[in-house]
PDB file of N, CA and C in Angstrom:
ATOM      1  N   MET I   1     -55.932  27.323 135.820  1.00 87.00           N
ATOM      2  CA  MET I   1     -56.988  26.579 136.468  1.00 87.00           C
ATOM      3  C   MET I   1     -57.592  25.549 135.500  1.00 87.00           C
ATOM      4  N   GLN I   2     -57.729  25.946 134.248  1.00 89.00           N
ATOM      5  CA  GLN I   2     -58.264  25.035 133.238  1.00 89.00           C
ATOM      6  C   GLN I   2     -57.339  23.830 133.063  1.00 89.00           C
ATOM      7  N   PHE I   3     -56.028  24.058 133.186  1.00 91.00           N
ATOM      8  CA  PHE I   3     -55.071  22.961 133.085  1.00 91.00           C
ATOM      9  C   PHE I   3     -55.287  21.938 134.192  1.00 91.00           C
ATOM     10  N   LEU I   4     -55.511  22.408 135.414  1.00 93.00           N
ATOM     11  CA  LEU I   4     -55.738  21.486 136.534  1.00 93.00           C
ATOM     12  C   LEU I   4     -57.027  20.697 136.352  1.00 93.00           C
ATOM     13  N   LYS I   5     -58.033  21.357 135.844  1.00 93.00           N
ATOM     14  CA  LYS I   5     -59.301  20.671 135.597  1.00 93.00           C
ATOM     15  C   LYS I   5     -59.117  19.580 134.541  1.00 93.00           C
ATOM     16  N   THR I   6     -58.411  19.902 133.474  1.00 95.00           N
ATOM     17  CA  THR I   6     -58.142  18.923 132.419  1.00 95.00           C
ATOM     18  C   THR I   6     -57.287  17.774 132.951  1.00 95.00           C
ATOM     19  N   LEU I   7     -56.306  18.103 133.760  1.00 95.00           N
ATOM     20  CA  LEU I   7     -55.447  17.078 134.351  1.00 95.00           C
ATOM     21  C   LEU I   7     -56.251  16.146 135.252  1.00 95.00           C
ATOM     22  N   PHE I   8     -57.139  16.695 136.052  1.00 95.00           N
ATOM     23  CA  PHE I   8     -57.985  15.878 136.928  1.00 95.00           C
ATOM     24  C   PHE I   8     -58.826  14.895 136.116  1.00 95.00           C
ATOM     25  N   TRP I   9     -59.490  15.384 135.070  1.00 92.00           N
ATOM     26  CA  TRP I   9     -60.339  14.504 134.262  1.00 92.00           C
ATOM     27  C   TRP I   9     -59.520  13.456 133.521  1.00 92.00           C
ATOM     28  N   ALA I  10     -58.325  13.830 133.065  1.00 96.00           N
ATOM     29  CA  ALA I  10     -57.457  12.866 132.385  1.00 96.00           C
ATOM     30  C   ALA I  10     -57.015  11.765 133.346  1.00 96.00           C
ATOM     31  N   LEU I  11     -56.659  12.131 134.568  1.00 96.00           N
ATOM     32  CA  LEU I  11     -56.281  11.135 135.562  1.00 96.00           C
ATOM     33  C   LEU I  11     -57.453  10.236 135.934  1.00 96.00           C
ATOM     34  N   LEU I  12     -58.627  10.807 136.069  1.00 92.00           N
ATOM     35  CA  LEU I  12     -59.811  10.012 136.395  1.00 92.00           C
ATOM     36  C   LEU I  12     -60.123   9.011 135.290  1.00 92.00           C
ATOM     37  N   VAL I  13     -60.043   9.449 134.046  1.00 91.00           N
ATOM     38  CA  VAL I  13     -60.281   8.539 132.919  1.00 91.00           C
ATOM     39  C   VAL I  13     -59.202   7.462 132.886  1.00 91.00           C
ATOM     40  N   GLY I  14     -57.970   7.827 133.178  1.00 94.00           N
ATOM     41  CA  GLY I  14     -56.888   6.849 133.216  1.00 94.00           C
ATOM     42  C   GLY I  14     -57.111   5.787 134.286  1.00 94.00           C
ATOM     43  N   VAL I  15     -57.564   6.189 135.453  1.00 92.00           N
ATOM     44  CA  VAL I  15     -57.850   5.234 136.534  1.00 92.00           C
ATOM     45  C   VAL I  15     -58.993   4.310 136.136  1.00 92.00           C
ATOM     46  N   ILE I  16     -60.021   4.858 135.520  1.00 88.00           N
ATOM     47  CA  ILE I  16     -61.166   4.037 135.100  1.00 88.00           C
ATOM     48  C   ILE I  16     -60.741   3.022 134.035  1.00 88.00           C
ATOM     49  N   VAL I  17     -59.930   3.450 133.084  1.00 89.00           N
ATOM     50  CA  VAL I  17     -59.463   2.533 132.033  1.00 89.00           C
ATOM     51  C   VAL I  17     -58.573   1.450 132.624  1.00 89.00           C
ATOM     52  N   ALA I  18     -57.683   1.831 133.551  1.00 92.00           N
ATOM     53  CA  ALA I  18     -56.814   0.837 134.193  1.00 92.00           C
ATOM     54  C   ALA I  18     -57.643  -0.169 134.983  1.00 92.00           C
ATOM     55  N   PHE I  19     -58.663   0.300 135.686  1.00 88.00           N
ATOM     56  CA  PHE I  19     -59.547  -0.597 136.431  1.00 88.00           C
ATOM     57  C   PHE I  19     -60.263  -1.551 135.482  1.00 88.00           C
ATOM     58  N   ALA I  20     -60.759  -1.016 134.373  1.00 87.00           N
ATOM     59  CA  ALA I  20     -61.499  -1.850 133.420  1.00 87.00           C
ATOM     60  C   ALA I  20     -60.590  -2.916 132.798  1.00 87.00           C
ATOM     61  N   LEU I  21     -59.365  -2.551 132.465  1.00 88.00           N
ATOM     62  CA  LEU I  21     -58.453  -3.512 131.848  1.00 88.00           C
ATOM     63  C   LEU I  21     -58.003  -4.593 132.832  1.00 88.00           C
ATOM     64  N   ASN I  22     -57.821  -4.222 134.091  1.00 90.00           N
ATOM     65  CA  ASN I  22     -57.381  -5.198 135.089  1.00 90.00           C
ATOM     66  C   ASN I  22     -58.507  -6.096 135.585  1.00 90.00           C
ATOM     67  N   ASN I  23     -59.748  -5.733 135.369  1.00 86.00           N
ATOM     68  CA  ASN I  23     -60.885  -6.510 135.855  1.00 86.00           C
ATOM     69  C   ASN I  23     -61.763  -6.992 134.702  1.00 86.00           C
ATOM     70  N   MET I  24     -61.148  -7.362 133.607  1.00 87.00           N
ATOM     71  CA  MET I  24     -61.903  -7.803 132.437  1.00 87.00           C
ATOM     72  C   MET I  24     -62.284  -9.280 132.621  1.00 87.00           C
ATOM     73  N   THR I  25     -63.168  -9.523 133.568  1.00 89.00           N
ATOM     74  CA  THR I  25     -63.623 -10.888 133.835  1.00 89.00           C
ATOM     75  C   THR I  25     -65.103 -10.975 133.518  1.00 89.00           C
ATOM     76  N   MET I  26     -65.546 -12.167 133.235  1.00 90.00           N
ATOM     77  CA  MET I  26     -66.960 -12.396 132.957  1.00 90.00           C
ATOM     78  C   MET I  26     -67.680 -12.667 134.278  1.00 90.00           C
ATOM     79  N   VAL I  27     -68.805 -12.008 134.443  1.00 89.00           N
ATOM     80  CA  VAL I  27     -69.602 -12.152 135.658  1.00 89.00           C
ATOM     81  C   VAL I  27     -70.931 -12.768 135.261  1.00 89.00           C
ATOM     82  N   PRO I  28     -71.348 -13.878 135.938  1.00 90.00           N
ATOM     83  CA  PRO I  28     -72.672 -14.437 135.614  1.00 90.00           C
ATOM     84  C   PRO I  28     -73.763 -13.555 136.225  1.00 90.00           C
ATOM     85  N   LEU I  29     -74.710 -13.198 135.406  1.00 88.00           N
ATOM     86  CA  LEU I  29     -75.808 -12.339 135.829  1.00 88.00           C
ATOM     87  C   LEU I  29     -77.102 -13.127 135.677  1.00 88.00           C
ATOM     88  N   LYS I  30     -77.783 -13.398 136.796  1.00 89.00           N
ATOM     89  CA  LYS I  30     -79.021 -14.167 136.758  1.00 89.00           C
ATOM     90  C   LYS I  30     -80.159 -13.230 136.354  1.00 89.00           C
ATOM     91  N   LEU I  31     -80.777 -13.522 135.225  1.00 88.00           N
ATOM     92  CA  LEU I  31     -81.847 -12.662 134.733  1.00 88.00           C
ATOM     93  C   LEU I  31     -83.184 -13.067 135.351  1.00 88.00           C
ATOM     94  N   TRP I  32     -83.681 -14.258 135.038  1.00 87.00           N
ATOM     95  CA  TRP I  32     -84.885 -14.805 135.667  1.00 87.00           C
ATOM     96  C   TRP I  32     -84.894 -16.309 135.448  1.00 87.00           C
ATOM     97  N   GLY I  33     -85.470 -17.003 136.417  1.00 85.00           N
ATOM     98  CA  GLY I  33     -85.532 -18.460 136.312  1.00 85.00           C
ATOM     99  C   GLY I  33     -84.153 -19.062 136.227  1.00 85.00           C
ATOM    100  N   THR I  34     -83.941 -19.843 135.187  1.00 88.00           N
ATOM    101  CA  THR I  34     -82.637 -20.484 134.980  1.00 88.00           C
ATOM    102  C   THR I  34     -81.832 -19.787 133.892  1.00 88.00           C
ATOM    103  N   LEU I  35     -82.236 -18.559 133.522  1.00 91.00           N
ATOM    104  CA  LEU I  35     -81.564 -17.819 132.459  1.00 91.00           C
ATOM    105  C   LEU I  35     -80.438 -16.959 133.042  1.00 91.00           C
ATOM    106  N   TYR I  36     -79.227 -17.206 132.579  1.00 90.00           N
ATOM    107  CA  TYR I  36     -78.056 -16.458 133.020  1.00 90.00           C
ATOM    108  C   TYR I  36     -77.418 -15.764 131.819  1.00 90.00           C
ATOM    109  N   ALA I  37     -76.772 -14.626 132.098  1.00 90.00           N
ATOM    110  CA  ALA I  37     -76.023 -13.915 131.056  1.00 90.00           C
ATOM    111  C   ALA I  37     -74.616 -13.653 131.584  1.00 90.00           C
ATOM    112  N   ASP I  38     -73.623 -13.902 130.763  1.00 91.00           N
ATOM    113  CA  ASP I  38     -72.241 -13.585 131.126  1.00 91.00           C
ATOM    114  C   ASP I  38     -71.912 -12.189 130.601  1.00 91.00           C
ATOM    115  N   VAL I  39     -71.563 -11.306 131.531  1.00 90.00           N
ATOM    116  CA  VAL I  39     -71.318  -9.903 131.202  1.00 90.00           C
ATOM    117  C   VAL I  39     -69.940  -9.524 131.724  1.00 90.00           C
ATOM    118  N   ASN I  40     -69.230  -8.703 130.971  1.00 90.00           N
ATOM    119  CA  ASN I  40     -67.958  -8.175 131.460  1.00 90.00           C
ATOM    120  C   ASN I  40     -68.209  -7.271 132.662  1.00 90.00           C
ATOM    121  N   LEU I  41     -67.348  -7.359 133.667  1.00 90.00           N
ATOM    122  CA  LEU I  41     -67.503  -6.569 134.883  1.00 90.00           C
ATOM    123  C   LEU I  41     -67.484  -5.056 134.616  1.00 90.00           C
ATOM    124  N   PRO I  42     -66.548  -4.522 133.811  1.00 89.00           N
ATOM    125  CA  PRO I  42     -66.569  -3.071 133.554  1.00 89.00           C
ATOM    126  C   PRO I  42     -67.861  -2.614 132.864  1.00 89.00           C
ATOM    127  N   LEU I  43     -68.364  -3.418 131.933  1.00 89.00           N
ATOM    128  CA  LEU I  43     -69.614  -3.051 131.271  1.00 89.00           C
ATOM    129  C   LEU I  43     -70.770  -3.035 132.263  1.00 89.00           C
ATOM    130  N   LEU I  44     -70.797  -4.016 133.162  1.00 90.00           N
ATOM    131  CA  LEU I  44     -71.844  -4.064 134.182  1.00 90.00           C
ATOM    132  C   LEU I  44     -71.768  -2.852 135.105  1.00 90.00           C
ATOM    133  N   LEU I  45     -70.561  -2.465 135.481  1.00 88.00           N
ATOM    134  CA  LEU I  45     -70.398  -1.292 136.346  1.00 88.00           C
ATOM    135  C   LEU I  45     -70.810  -0.003 135.641  1.00 88.00           C
ATOM    136  N   ILE I  46     -70.487   0.130 134.361  1.00 89.00           N
ATOM    137  CA  ILE I  46     -70.880   1.329 133.608  1.00 89.00           C
ATOM    138  C   ILE I  46     -72.402   1.405 133.480  1.00 89.00           C
ATOM    139  N   VAL I  47     -73.041   0.279 133.212  1.00 91.00           N
ATOM    140  CA  VAL I  47     -74.498   0.263 133.066  1.00 91.00           C
ATOM    141  C   VAL I  47     -75.179   0.611 134.394  1.00 91.00           C
ATOM    142  N   THR I  48     -74.691   0.048 135.501  1.00 92.00           N
ATOM    143  CA  THR I  48     -75.307   0.359 136.792  1.00 92.00           C
ATOM    144  C   THR I  48     -75.059   1.810 137.191  1.00 92.00           C
ATOM    145  N   PHE I  49     -73.882   2.354 136.863  1.00 91.00           N
ATOM    146  CA  PHE I  49     -73.618   3.765 137.141  1.00 91.00           C
ATOM    147  C   PHE I  49     -74.577   4.660 136.364  1.00 91.00           C
ATOM    148  N   LEU I  50     -74.735   4.371 135.074  1.00 93.00           N
ATOM    149  CA  LEU I  50     -75.637   5.186 134.254  1.00 93.00           C
ATOM    150  C   LEU I  50     -77.087   5.039 134.685  1.00 93.00           C
ATOM    151  N   ALA I  51     -77.475   3.854 135.151  1.00 95.00           N
ATOM    152  CA  ALA I  51     -78.846   3.651 135.626  1.00 95.00           C
ATOM    153  C   ALA I  51     -79.137   4.510 136.855  1.00 95.00           C
ATOM    154  N   GLY I  52     -78.143   4.790 137.663  1.00 95.00           N
ATOM    155  CA  GLY I  52     -78.339   5.652 138.818  1.00 95.00           C
ATOM    156  C   GLY I  52     -78.121   7.121 138.516  1.00 95.00           C
ATOM    157  N   PHE I  53     -77.221   7.408 137.585  1.00 94.00           N
ATOM    158  CA  PHE I  53     -76.842   8.792 137.320  1.00 94.00           C
ATOM    159  C   PHE I  53     -77.814   9.520 136.400  1.00 94.00           C
ATOM    160  N   LEU I  54     -78.255   8.857 135.349  1.00 96.00           N
ATOM    161  CA  LEU I  54     -79.074   9.540 134.339  1.00 96.00           C
ATOM    162  C   LEU I  54     -80.407  10.075 134.877  1.00 96.00           C
ATOM    163  N   PRO I  55     -81.187   9.321 135.670  1.00 96.00           N
ATOM    164  CA  PRO I  55     -82.433   9.914 136.184  1.00 96.00           C
ATOM    165  C   PRO I  55     -82.182  11.152 137.047  1.00 96.00           C
ATOM    166  N   THR I  56     -81.141  11.119 137.863  1.00 96.00           N
ATOM    167  CA  THR I  56     -80.809  12.279 138.691  1.00 96.00           C
ATOM    168  C   THR I  56     -80.375  13.454 137.828  1.00 96.00           C
ATOM    169  N   PHE I  57     -79.595  13.185 136.802  1.00 96.00           N
ATOM    170  CA  PHE I  57     -79.121  14.228 135.893  1.00 96.00           C
ATOM    171  C   PHE I  57     -80.291  14.878 135.156  1.00 96.00           C
ATOM    172  N   VAL I  58     -81.221  14.067 134.672  1.00 97.00           N
ATOM    173  CA  VAL I  58     -82.392  14.596 133.964  1.00 97.00           C
ATOM    174  C   VAL I  58     -83.274  15.399 134.918  1.00 97.00           C
ATOM    175  N   ALA I  59     -83.470  14.908 136.141  1.00 97.00           N
ATOM    176  CA  ALA I  59     -84.286  15.636 137.120  1.00 97.00           C
ATOM    177  C   ALA I  59     -83.660  16.984 137.460  1.00 97.00           C
ATOM    178  N   LEU I  60     -82.343  17.021 137.588  1.00 97.00           N
ATOM    179  CA  LEU I  60     -81.652  18.283 137.866  1.00 97.00           C
ATOM    180  C   LEU I  60     -81.859  19.281 136.744  1.00 97.00           C
ATOM    181  N   HIS I  61     -81.701  18.838 135.501  1.00 97.00           N
ATOM    182  CA  HIS I  61     -81.842  19.761 134.376  1.00 97.00           C
ATOM    183  C   HIS I  61     -83.293  20.210 134.194  1.00 97.00           C
ATOM    184  N   LEU I  62     -84.248  19.335 134.471  1.00 97.00           N
ATOM    185  CA  LEU I  62     -85.650  19.751 134.388  1.00 97.00           C
ATOM    186  C   LEU I  62     -85.978  20.786 135.462  1.00 97.00           C
ATOM    187  N   THR I  63     -85.453  20.596 136.662  1.00 97.00           N
ATOM    188  CA  THR I  63     -85.683  21.561 137.737  1.00 97.00           C
ATOM    189  C   THR I  63     -85.054  22.904 137.396  1.00 97.00           C
ATOM    190  N   ARG I  64     -83.824  22.879 136.888  1.00 97.00           N
ATOM    191  CA  ARG I  64     -83.169  24.131 136.508  1.00 97.00           C
ATOM    192  C   ARG I  64     -83.918  24.834 135.381  1.00 97.00           C
ATOM    193  N   TRP I  65     -84.424  24.066 134.415  1.00 97.00           N
ATOM    194  CA  TRP I  65     -85.173  24.666 133.308  1.00 97.00           C
ATOM    195  C   TRP I  65     -86.457  25.310 133.833  1.00 97.00           C
ATOM    196  N   ARG I  66     -87.164  24.604 134.726  1.00 97.00           N
ATOM    197  CA  ARG I  66     -88.412  25.136 135.279  1.00 97.00           C
ATOM    198  C   ARG I  66     -88.144  26.402 136.088  1.00 97.00           C
ATOM    199  N   LEU I  67     -87.075  26.419 136.877  1.00 97.00           N
ATOM    200  CA  LEU I  67     -86.752  27.614 137.660  1.00 97.00           C
ATOM    201  C   LEU I  67     -86.345  28.779 136.762  1.00 97.00           C
ATOM    202  N   ARG I  68     -85.623  28.493 135.673  1.00 97.00           N
ATOM    203  CA  ARG I  68     -85.290  29.575 134.725  1.00 97.00           C
ATOM    204  C   ARG I  68     -86.542  30.153 134.091  1.00 97.00           C
ATOM    205  N   GLN I  69     -87.510  29.303 133.771  1.00 96.00           N
ATOM    206  CA  GLN I  69     -88.767  29.785 133.198  1.00 96.00           C
ATOM    207  C   GLN I  69     -89.502  30.669 134.198  1.00 96.00           C
ATOM    208  N   ARG I  70     -89.518  30.267 135.464  1.00 96.00           N
ATOM    209  CA  ARG I  70     -90.196  31.068 136.487  1.00 96.00           C
ATOM    210  C   ARG I  70     -89.495  32.400 136.688  1.00 96.00           C
ATOM    211  N   ILE I  71     -88.163  32.405 136.689  1.00 96.00           N
ATOM    212  CA  ILE I  71     -87.415  33.658 136.843  1.00 96.00           C
ATOM    213  C   ILE I  71     -87.664  34.569 135.650  1.00 96.00           C
ATOM    214  N   ALA I  72     -87.702  34.017 134.446  1.00 95.00           N
ATOM    215  CA  ALA I  72     -87.972  34.839 133.257  1.00 95.00           C
ATOM    216  C   ALA I  72     -89.376  35.433 133.317  1.00 95.00           C
ATOM    217  N   ALA I  73     -90.351  34.656 133.758  1.00 95.00           N
ATOM    218  CA  ALA I  73     -91.720  35.170 133.877  1.00 95.00           C
ATOM    219  C   ALA I  73     -91.793  36.284 134.923  1.00 95.00           C
ATOM    220  N   THR I  74     -91.088  36.109 136.024  1.00 95.00           N
ATOM    221  CA  THR I  74     -91.062  37.141 137.063  1.00 95.00           C
ATOM    222  C   THR I  74     -90.379  38.404 136.550  1.00 95.00           C
ATOM    223  N   ASP I  75     -89.305  38.261 135.801  1.00 94.00           N
ATOM    224  CA  ASP I  75     -88.628  39.426 135.226  1.00 94.00           C
ATOM    225  C   ASP I  75     -89.537  40.164 134.252  1.00 94.00           C
ATOM    226  N   ARG I  76     -90.277  39.410 133.430  1.00 93.00           N
ATOM    227  CA  ARG I  76     -91.212  40.063 132.502  1.00 93.00           C
ATOM    228  C   ARG I  76     -92.310  40.808 133.260  1.00 93.00           C
ATOM    229  N   THR I  77     -92.816  40.207 134.327  1.00 92.00           N
ATOM    230  CA  THR I  77     -93.858  40.855 135.121  1.00 92.00           C
ATOM    231  C   THR I  77     -93.327  42.132 135.768  1.00 92.00           C
ATOM    232  N   LEU I  78     -92.126  42.064 136.309  1.00 91.00           N
ATOM    233  CA  LEU I  78     -91.530  43.257 136.912  1.00 91.00           C
ATOM    234  C   LEU I  78     -91.285  44.350 135.875  1.00 91.00           C
ATOM    235  N   ALA I  79     -90.842  43.974 134.700  1.00 89.00           N
ATOM    236  CA  ALA I  79     -90.621  44.962 133.644  1.00 89.00           C
ATOM    237  C   ALA I  79     -91.935  45.616 133.242  1.00 89.00           C
ATOM    238  N   ASP I  80     -93.007  44.832 133.153  1.00 87.00           N
ATOM    239  CA  ASP I  80     -94.322  45.402 132.834  1.00 87.00           C
ATOM    240  C   ASP I  80     -94.788  46.352 133.926  1.00 87.00           C
ATOM    241  N   LEU I  81     -94.572  45.990 135.187  1.00 86.00           N
ATOM    242  CA  LEU I  81     -94.984  46.862 136.290  1.00 86.00           C
ATOM    243  C   LEU I  81     -94.190  48.158 136.295  1.00 86.00           C
ATOM    244  N   HIS I  82     -92.891  48.091 136.025  1.00 82.00           N
ATOM    245  CA  HIS I  82     -92.088  49.308 135.980  1.00 82.00           C
ATOM    246  C   HIS I  82     -92.489  50.178 134.800  1.00 82.00           C
ATOM    247  N   ARG I  83     -92.862  49.564 133.707  1.00 81.00           N
ATOM    248  CA  ARG I  83     -93.289  50.328 132.538  1.00 81.00           C
ATOM    249  C   ARG I  83     -94.611  51.048 132.831  1.00 81.00           C
ATOM    250  N   VAL I  84     -95.522  50.388 133.548  1.00 74.00           N
ATOM    251  CA  VAL I  84     -96.807  51.004 133.881  1.00 74.00           C
ATOM    252  C   VAL I  84     -96.594  52.147 134.862  1.00 74.00           C
ATOM    253  N   GLU I  85     -95.711  51.976 135.843  1.00 71.00           N
ATOM    254  CA  GLU I  85     -95.458  53.029 136.819  1.00 71.00           C
ATOM    255  C   GLU I  85     -94.722  54.203 136.203  1.00 71.00           C
ATOM    256  N   ALA I  86     -93.967  53.983 135.153  1.00 67.00           N
ATOM    257  CA  ALA I  86     -93.176  55.046 134.548  1.00 67.00           C
ATOM    258  C   ALA I  86     -94.000  55.958 133.640  1.00 67.00           C
ATOM    259  N   THR I  87     -95.207  55.531 133.231  1.00 64.00           N
ATOM    260  CA  THR I  87     -96.007  56.375 132.349  1.00 64.00           C
ATOM    261  C   THR I  87     -96.545  57.559 133.140  1.00 64.00           C
ATOM    262  N   PRO I  88     -96.469  58.776 132.561  1.00 64.00           N
ATOM    263  CA  PRO I  88     -96.962  59.950 133.288  1.00 64.00           C
ATOM    264  C   PRO I  88     -98.491  59.940 133.362  1.00 64.00           C
ATOM    265  N   THR I  89     -98.997  60.364 134.479  1.00 63.00           N
ATOM    266  CA  THR I  89    -100.446  60.450 134.657  1.00 63.00           C
ATOM    267  C   THR I  89    -100.837  61.912 134.773  1.00 63.00           C
ATOM    268  N   HIS I  90    -102.004  62.230 134.252  1.00 67.00           N
ATOM    269  CA  HIS I  90    -102.512  63.598 134.330  1.00 67.00           C
ATOM    270  C   HIS I  90    -103.258  63.745 135.646  1.00 67.00           C
ATOM    271  N   VAL I  91    -102.893  64.757 136.380  1.00 65.00           N
ATOM    272  CA  VAL I  91    -103.544  64.996 137.665  1.00 65.00           C
ATOM    273  C   VAL I  91    -104.752  65.886 137.404  1.00 65.00           C
ATOM    274  N   VAL I  92    -105.903  65.395 137.778  1.00 64.00           N
ATOM    275  CA  VAL I  92    -107.135  66.156 137.598  1.00 64.00           C
ATOM    276  C   VAL I  92    -107.622  66.576 138.976  1.00 64.00           C
ATOM    277  N   ASP I  93    -107.962  67.869 139.104  1.00 60.00           N
ATOM    278  CA  ASP I  93    -108.459  68.358 140.383  1.00 60.00           C
ATOM    279  C   ASP I  93    -109.888  67.855 140.548  1.00 60.00           C
ATOM    280  N   PRO I  94    -110.166  66.986 141.512  1.00 65.00           N
ATOM    281  CA  PRO I  94    -111.473  66.375 141.609  1.00 65.00           C
ATOM    282  C   PRO I  94    -112.555  67.333 142.104  1.00 65.00           C
ATOM    283  N   VAL I  95    -112.196  68.337 142.881  1.00 66.00           N
ATOM    284  CA  VAL I  95    -113.202  69.233 143.439  1.00 66.00           C
ATOM    285  C   VAL I  95    -112.986  70.622 142.840  1.00 66.00           C
ATOM    286  N   PRO I  96    -114.015  71.159 142.164  1.00 63.00           N
ATOM    287  CA  PRO I  96    -113.852  72.522 141.629  1.00 63.00           C
ATOM    288  C   PRO I  96    -113.835  73.532 142.776  1.00 63.00           C
ATOM    289  N   THR I  97    -113.025  74.522 142.605  1.00 66.00           N
ATOM    290  CA  THR I  97    -112.959  75.557 143.655  1.00 66.00           C
ATOM    291  C   THR I  97    -113.918  76.691 143.299  1.00 66.00           C
ATOM    292  N   ILE I  98    -114.587  77.155 144.292  1.00 69.00           N
ATOM    293  CA  ILE I  98    -115.550  78.251 144.083  1.00 69.00           C
ATOM    294  C   ILE I  98    -114.917  79.546 144.543  1.00 69.00           C
ATOM    295  N   THR I  99    -114.902  80.510 143.645  1.00 70.00           N
ATOM    296  CA  THR I  99    -114.361  81.823 143.954  1.00 70.00           C
ATOM    297  C   THR I  99    -115.496  82.823 143.851  1.00 70.00           C
ATOM    298  N   PRO I 100    -115.300  84.013 144.374  1.00 68.00           N
ATOM    299  CA  PRO I 100    -116.382  85.005 144.299  1.00 68.00           C
ATOM    300  C   PRO I 100    -116.775  85.330 142.861  1.00 68.00           C
ATOM    301  N   GLY I 101    -115.921  85.110 141.930  1.00 65.00           N
ATOM    302  CA  GLY I 101    -116.243  85.427 140.553  1.00 65.00           C
ATOM    303  C   GLY I 101    -116.950  84.263 139.848  1.00 65.00           C
ATOM    304  N   GLY I 102    -117.005  83.087 140.444  1.00 59.00           N
ATOM    305  CA  GLY I 102    -117.623  81.925 139.812  1.00 59.00           C
ATOM    306  C   GLY I 102    -116.809  80.659 140.075  1.00 59.00           C
ATOM    307  N   ILE I 103    -117.154  79.609 139.359  1.00 57.00           N
ATOM    308  CA  ILE I 103    -116.465  78.318 139.526  1.00 57.00           C
ATOM    309  C   ILE I 103    -115.241  78.315 138.636  1.00 57.00           C
ATOM    310  N   VAL I 104    -114.144  77.962 139.195  1.00 53.00           N
ATOM    311  CA  VAL I 104    -112.900  77.885 138.433  1.00 53.00           C
ATOM    312  C   VAL I 104    -112.513  76.439 138.241  1.00 53.00           C
TER     313      VAL I 104
END
């Protein structure tokens, strides 16, 4: 299974490299006013991909980290509750019984 995963990623990287080499053209990018920048198309595509991917990736990892913290806190609370319930308690008879010989 690991071989197939490696093969998939190798093929994907190969397709991306082939695309980048075949489309190595300069694209005019209008910044503001009359200011233009000539950028390679593959570089522009990589930058736009990362601009969309990185915020989502960071948000996912922050959410997972926060949920792991909440699960750990809940596990600690449950462990404390089980520890408190497991301690033996002394049963004390609240009402003394009266016998003909006296209070017992």
